[in-house]
C-alpha positions in Angstrom: -13.5 3.9 11.1 -9.7 3.9 11.3 -8.0 6.6 13.2 -5.2 8.6 11.5 -2.6 7.6 14.0 0.2 5.2 14.7 0.8 4.0 18.3 3.5 2.2 20.1 3.1 -0.4 22.9 4.8 -0.9 26.2 6.5 -4.4 26.2 6.9 -7.8 24.7 3.1 -8.6 24.6 0.0 -6.6 24.8 -1.7 -6.1 28.2 -5.5 -6.4 28.5 -5.7 -2.6 28.8 -3.8 -2.1 25.6 -5.9 -4.6 23.7 -9.0 -2.8 24.9 -7.6 0.6 24.0 -6.5 -0.4 20.6 -9.8 -2.1 19.8 -11.6 1.2 20.6 -9.1 3.6 19.1 -8.6 1.6 15.9 -5.2 3.2 14.9 -4.1 2.9 11.3 -0.9 1.2 12.5 1.7 0.5 15.2 5.4 1.0 15.7 7.9 -1.3 17.5 11.0 -0.3 19.5 13.8 -2.3 21.2 11.6 -2.5 24.3 9.2 -4.7 22.2 11.9 -7.1 20.9 13.0 -10.2 22.8 13.3 -12.9 20.1 11.8 -13.8 16.7 8.9 -15.9 18.0 7.9 -13.2 20.5 8.0 -10.4 17.9 5.9 -12.5 15.5 3.4 -13.1 18.3 3.3 -9.4 19.2 2.8 -8.4 15.6 -0.1 -10.8 15.4 -1.6 -9.5 18.6 -1.4 -5.9 17.4 -3.2 -6.6 14.2 -5.8 -8.8 16.0 -6.5 -5.9 18.4 -7.8 -3.8 15.5 -9.2 -6.7 13.4 -7.1 -5.8 10.3 -4.6 -8.3 8.9 -3.1 -5.5 6.8 -2.6 -3.0 9.6 0.9 -1.5 9.1 3.5 -2.4 11.6 6.5 0.0 11.5 10.0 -0.2 12.9 13.2 1.9 12.8 15.8 -0.4 11.2 18.4 1.7 9.6 21.6 0.0 10.9 24.3 1.6 13.1 22.9 3.6 16.0 19.3 3.0 14.9 18.6 -0.7 14.8 15.8 -2.1 16.9 16.5 -5.7 15.8 20.1 -6.9 16.4 22.3 -9.7 17.7 22.0 -12.5 18.6 18.9 -13.1 16.5 19.5 -10.6 13.7 22.7 -9.3 12.0 24.2 -6.0 13.0 23.9 -3.7 9.9 26.1 -0.7 9.1 25.1 2.9 9.4 24.4 4.8 6.2 27.9 6.4 6.0 29.7 3.1 5.9 28.5 2.1 2.4 30.4 4.8 0.5 33.4 4.1 2.7 33.3 0.4 1.9 33.0 1.2 -1.8 36.0 3.5 -1.7 33.9 6.4 -2.8 32.5 4.7 -5.8 28.9 5.8 -5.8 27.7 3.1 -8.2 29.3 0.4 -6.1 27.9 1.9 -2.9 24.4 2.0 -4.5 24.6 -1.7 -5.1 25.6 -2.3 -1.5 22.9 -0.1 -0.1 20.2 -1.8 -2.1 21.5 -5.3 -1.0 21.7 -4.2 2.6 18.1 -2.9 2.5 16.9 -6.0 0.7 18.5 -8.1 3.5 16.9 -6.0 6.2 13.5 -6.2 4.4 13.9 -10.0 4.6 14.4 -9.9 8.3 11.3 -7.7 8.8 9.1 -9.6 6.3 9.8 -12.8 8.3 8.4 -11.2 11.4 5.3 -9.7 9.7 6.7 -6.1 9.9 5.8 -4.3 6.7 7.1 -0.7 7.1 10.6 0.5 7.8 11.4 4.1 8.7 14.2 4.4 6.1 15.9 5.9 4.2 17.4 8.9 5.9 17.7 11.6 3.2 19.2 14.3 5.5 22.4 15.9 4.3 24.6 16.9 7.3 26.5 20.2 7.1 29.8 20.9 8.9 29.4 21.4 12.7 25.7 20.2 12.6 24.5 18.2 15.6 25.5 14.5 15.4 21.8 13.3 15.7 22.1 12.6 12.0 25.9 12.1 11.6 26.8 8.7 10.3 23.1 7.9 9.7 23.5 10.0 6.5 24.6 8.1 3.3 26.9 11.0 2.3 27.7 14.6 2.7 26.4 15.9 -0.6 22.8 15.9 -1.7 23.1 14.1 -5.1 24.8 11.1 -3.5 22.3 11.0 -0.7 19.5 11.1 -3.2 21.0 8.1 -5.2 21.8 6.0 -2.2 18.6 6.8 -0.5 16.6 5.6 -3.5 18.7 2.4 -3.6 17.6 1.8 0.0 14.0 2.5 -0.7 14.1 0.2 -3.8 15.6 -2.6 -1.7 12.9 -2.3 0.9 10.1 -2.3 -1.7 11.6 -5.4 -3.4 11.5 -7.2 -0.1 7.8 -6.4 0.6 8.4 -3.6 3.0 7.3 0.1 2.6 10.1 2.7 3.0 9.5 6.1 4.7 11.7 8.9 3.5 12.8 11.1 6.4 13.1 13.7 7.8 11.3 15.9 5.2 12.3 18.6 4.2 15.7 18.0 5.9 17.3 17.6 9.3 21.0 17.8 8.3 21.4 21.5 9.0 20.0 21.3 12.6 22.4 22.3 15.4 20.4 20.6 18.1 18.7 17.2 18.6 14.9 17.5 18.0 14.3 14.7 20.6 15.3 17.3 23.2 15.2 20.8 21.7 13.7 22.7 18.8 16.2 23.2 16.0 16.0 26.6 14.2 17.5 26.8 10.7 18.0 30.4 9.3 19.4 29.4 6.0 18.0 31.2 2.9 15.4 29.3 0.8 17.6 29.2 -2.3 20.4 27.5 -0.4 18.0 25.0 1.2 16.5 24.3 -2.2 20.0 23.7 -3.7 21.1 21.4 -0.9 18.8 20.1 1.8 15.7 19.7 -0.4 17.4 17.9 -3.3 17.2 14.3 -2.0 13.5 14.7 -1.1 12.6 16.1 -4.4 14.5 13.3 -6.1 12.6 10.7 -4.1 9.2 12.4 -4.1 7.6 9.3 -5.7 8.0 7.2 -2.6 4.9 6.1 -0.7 5.5 7.7 2.7 7.5 10.5 4.3 8.2 11.6 7.9 8.5 15.2 8.8 11.3 17.1 10.5 10.6 18.8 13.8 12.7 21.7 12.6 11.9 25.4 12.1 13.0 26.8 8.7 12.7 30.5 9.1 12.7 31.0 5.3 9.5 28.9 5.2 7.9 29.6 8.5 9.6 31.6 11.2 7.3 30.4 14.0 6.4 26.8 13.5 8.5 23.6 12.8 7.8 21.9 9.5 5.6 19.3 11.3 3.1 21.9 12.5 3.5 24.5 9.7 0.9 24.9 6.9 3.6 26.6 4.8 6.0 23.7 5.6 3.6 21.0 4.5 2.6 23.1 1.4 6.3 23.2 0.5 6.6 19.4 0.7 3.5 19.0 -1.5 3.9 21.8 -4.1 7.6 22.6 -4.1 9.1 19.2 -3.5 6.4 17.4 -5.3 5.7 14.8 -2.6 2.4 13.1 -3.3 2.5 10.3 -0.8 1.4 10.0 2.8 3.0 12.5 5.2 3.3 11.4 8.8 4.7 13.5 11.6 7.7 12.5 13.6 7.0 11.4 17.2 4.6 13.8 18.9 6.3 13.2 22.3 9.6 14.6 21.2 10.6 17.8 23.1 11.1 19.9 20.0 7.3 20.3 19.9 5.6 22.7 22.3 2.2 22.5 24.1 0.2 19.5 25.2 0.1 16.3 23.2 -3.5 17.2 22.2 -2.3 20.6 21.0 0.6 19.1 19.1 -1.7 16.6 17.4 -4.2 19.2 16.5 -1.6 21.5 15.0 0.0 18.7 13.0 -3.3 17.7 11.4 -4.3 21.4 10.8 -0.9 21.9 9.1 -1.7 19.1 6.6 -0.1 16.0 8.1 -2.0 12.9 7.0 -1.0 10.7 9.9 0.1 11.2 13.5 2.8 9.2 15.3 3.1 8.6 19.0 5.8 6.2 20.0 6.4 5.7 23.8 3.5 3.3 24.4 2.1 5.2 27.5 -1.7 4.7 27.6 -2.5 8.0 29.2 -0.5 9.9 26.5 -2.1 7.8 23.7 -5.5 8.6 25.0 -4.7 12.3 24.9 -3.4 12.1 21.3 -6.5 10.1 20.3 -8.8 12.9 21.6 -7.4 15.1 18.8 -7.0 12.4 16.1 -9.4 12.6 13.1 -10.7 9.5 11.4 -8.7 8.6 8.3 -10.8 9.8 5.3 -10.6 11.9 2.1 -7.3 12.5 0.5 -5.4 11.3 3.5 -7.1 7.9 3.3 -6.4 7.8 -0.5 -2.7 8.3 0.2 -2.7 5.7 3.0 -4.4 3.2 0.7 -2.0 4.0 -2.1 1.0 3.4 0.1 -0.3 0.0 1.3 -1.0 -1.0 -2.3 2.7 -0.7 -3.0 3.6 -3.6 -0.7 4.5 -6.5 -3.0 3.1 -9.9 -2.0 5.9 -11.9 -3.5 9.2 -10.4 -2.5 12.1 -10.4 -5.0 14.0 -13.8 -4.7 16.9 -13.8 -2.3 19.4 -16.4 -1.3 19.6 -15.2 2.3 22.7 -17.1 3.4 24.7 -16.4 0.3 23.6 -12.8 -0.2 24.2 -12.0 3.5 27.7 -13.5 3.3 28.3 -11.5 0.1 27.1 -8.3 1.7 29.2 -8.5 4.9 32.3 -9.6 2.9 31.9 -6.5 0.7 31.4 -4.3 3.8 34.7 -5.8 5.1 33.7 -5.1 8.7 34.2 -1.4 8.1 31.3 0.1 10.0 31.0 1.7 13.3 29.6 -0.2 16.3 26.8 1.7 17.9 27.6 3.1 21.3 25.1 4.2 23.9 21.3 4.1 23.6 19.4 3.8 20.4 18.7 7.1 18.7 15.1 8.0 19.3 14.3 5.0 21.5 11.0 6.0 22.9 10.6 5.0 26.5 7.6 3.3 28.1 6.9 1.6 31.4 7.9 -2.1 31.5 5.0 -4.6 31.8 4.8 -6.4 35.1 
């Protein structure tokens, strides 16, 4: 049976040890990072190897391809896309125009991914930053108000779906109010529930029909004073019952320092809270083995949600004139987007293959 987990890998190609581990573990899917990307032919070969290791041609292969600071595929083989905040700027504040640009940008990114065999993208970011919040979200957000984020986030998801790629809304129920980076520390949000409901939760409720969601490693004291949303039964229940999300819920990366305890403990608590799927990104075999020891088989309602998500992948993507539409997109953006500086946000590290 398939295991309810998504794993990363270490380098450009699979080692013999990785092939053997994945064959035995049979994870539901895989996730790629910049360390796994050299050129298009290499990425295609790696994607093929990953699926061959579990004997499933439909095994999901994920990537974080937002644009801006979070873009695993980039020049010289792929375009550099803008961060979320650039769309509204390029549209001079016109939300309808920005929505068209967001959808087109997502459709173009989906084309890039579909060409490589990658069928899931960890977008859109539906977080709404508040003043003085940590910049971990920052310009990754489409706007600074929840209604606009909801509209532009839906446009991104629709562009992905039209291109044959599943979107993942993140970071449910919201990371925009965090005053620390959950890659390194555990953010604690003490905002009253009514205020969260009127602001942070709005984009997630508006996009609750999407196939997949990724949790926030954030404590919301109004929901659960002790546990971050990822490992909180009350937090997952809020996503299901209050926000109405019926799709597959996966945790954010288990190796992030916001979570406490061993990897096995983090995995057990995430599943016990109600997450359908675990995620471990850095490609370290010893850590993956520890996570696997606490990973259940994919069955019951979790399997139904996973199957329903995969069923939404269109086999014939919406027609696209890639050269003309790409030129139109970047002309409309007019070069007005920030160039990423420093390392990728959330780039999970792994030992290089010899």
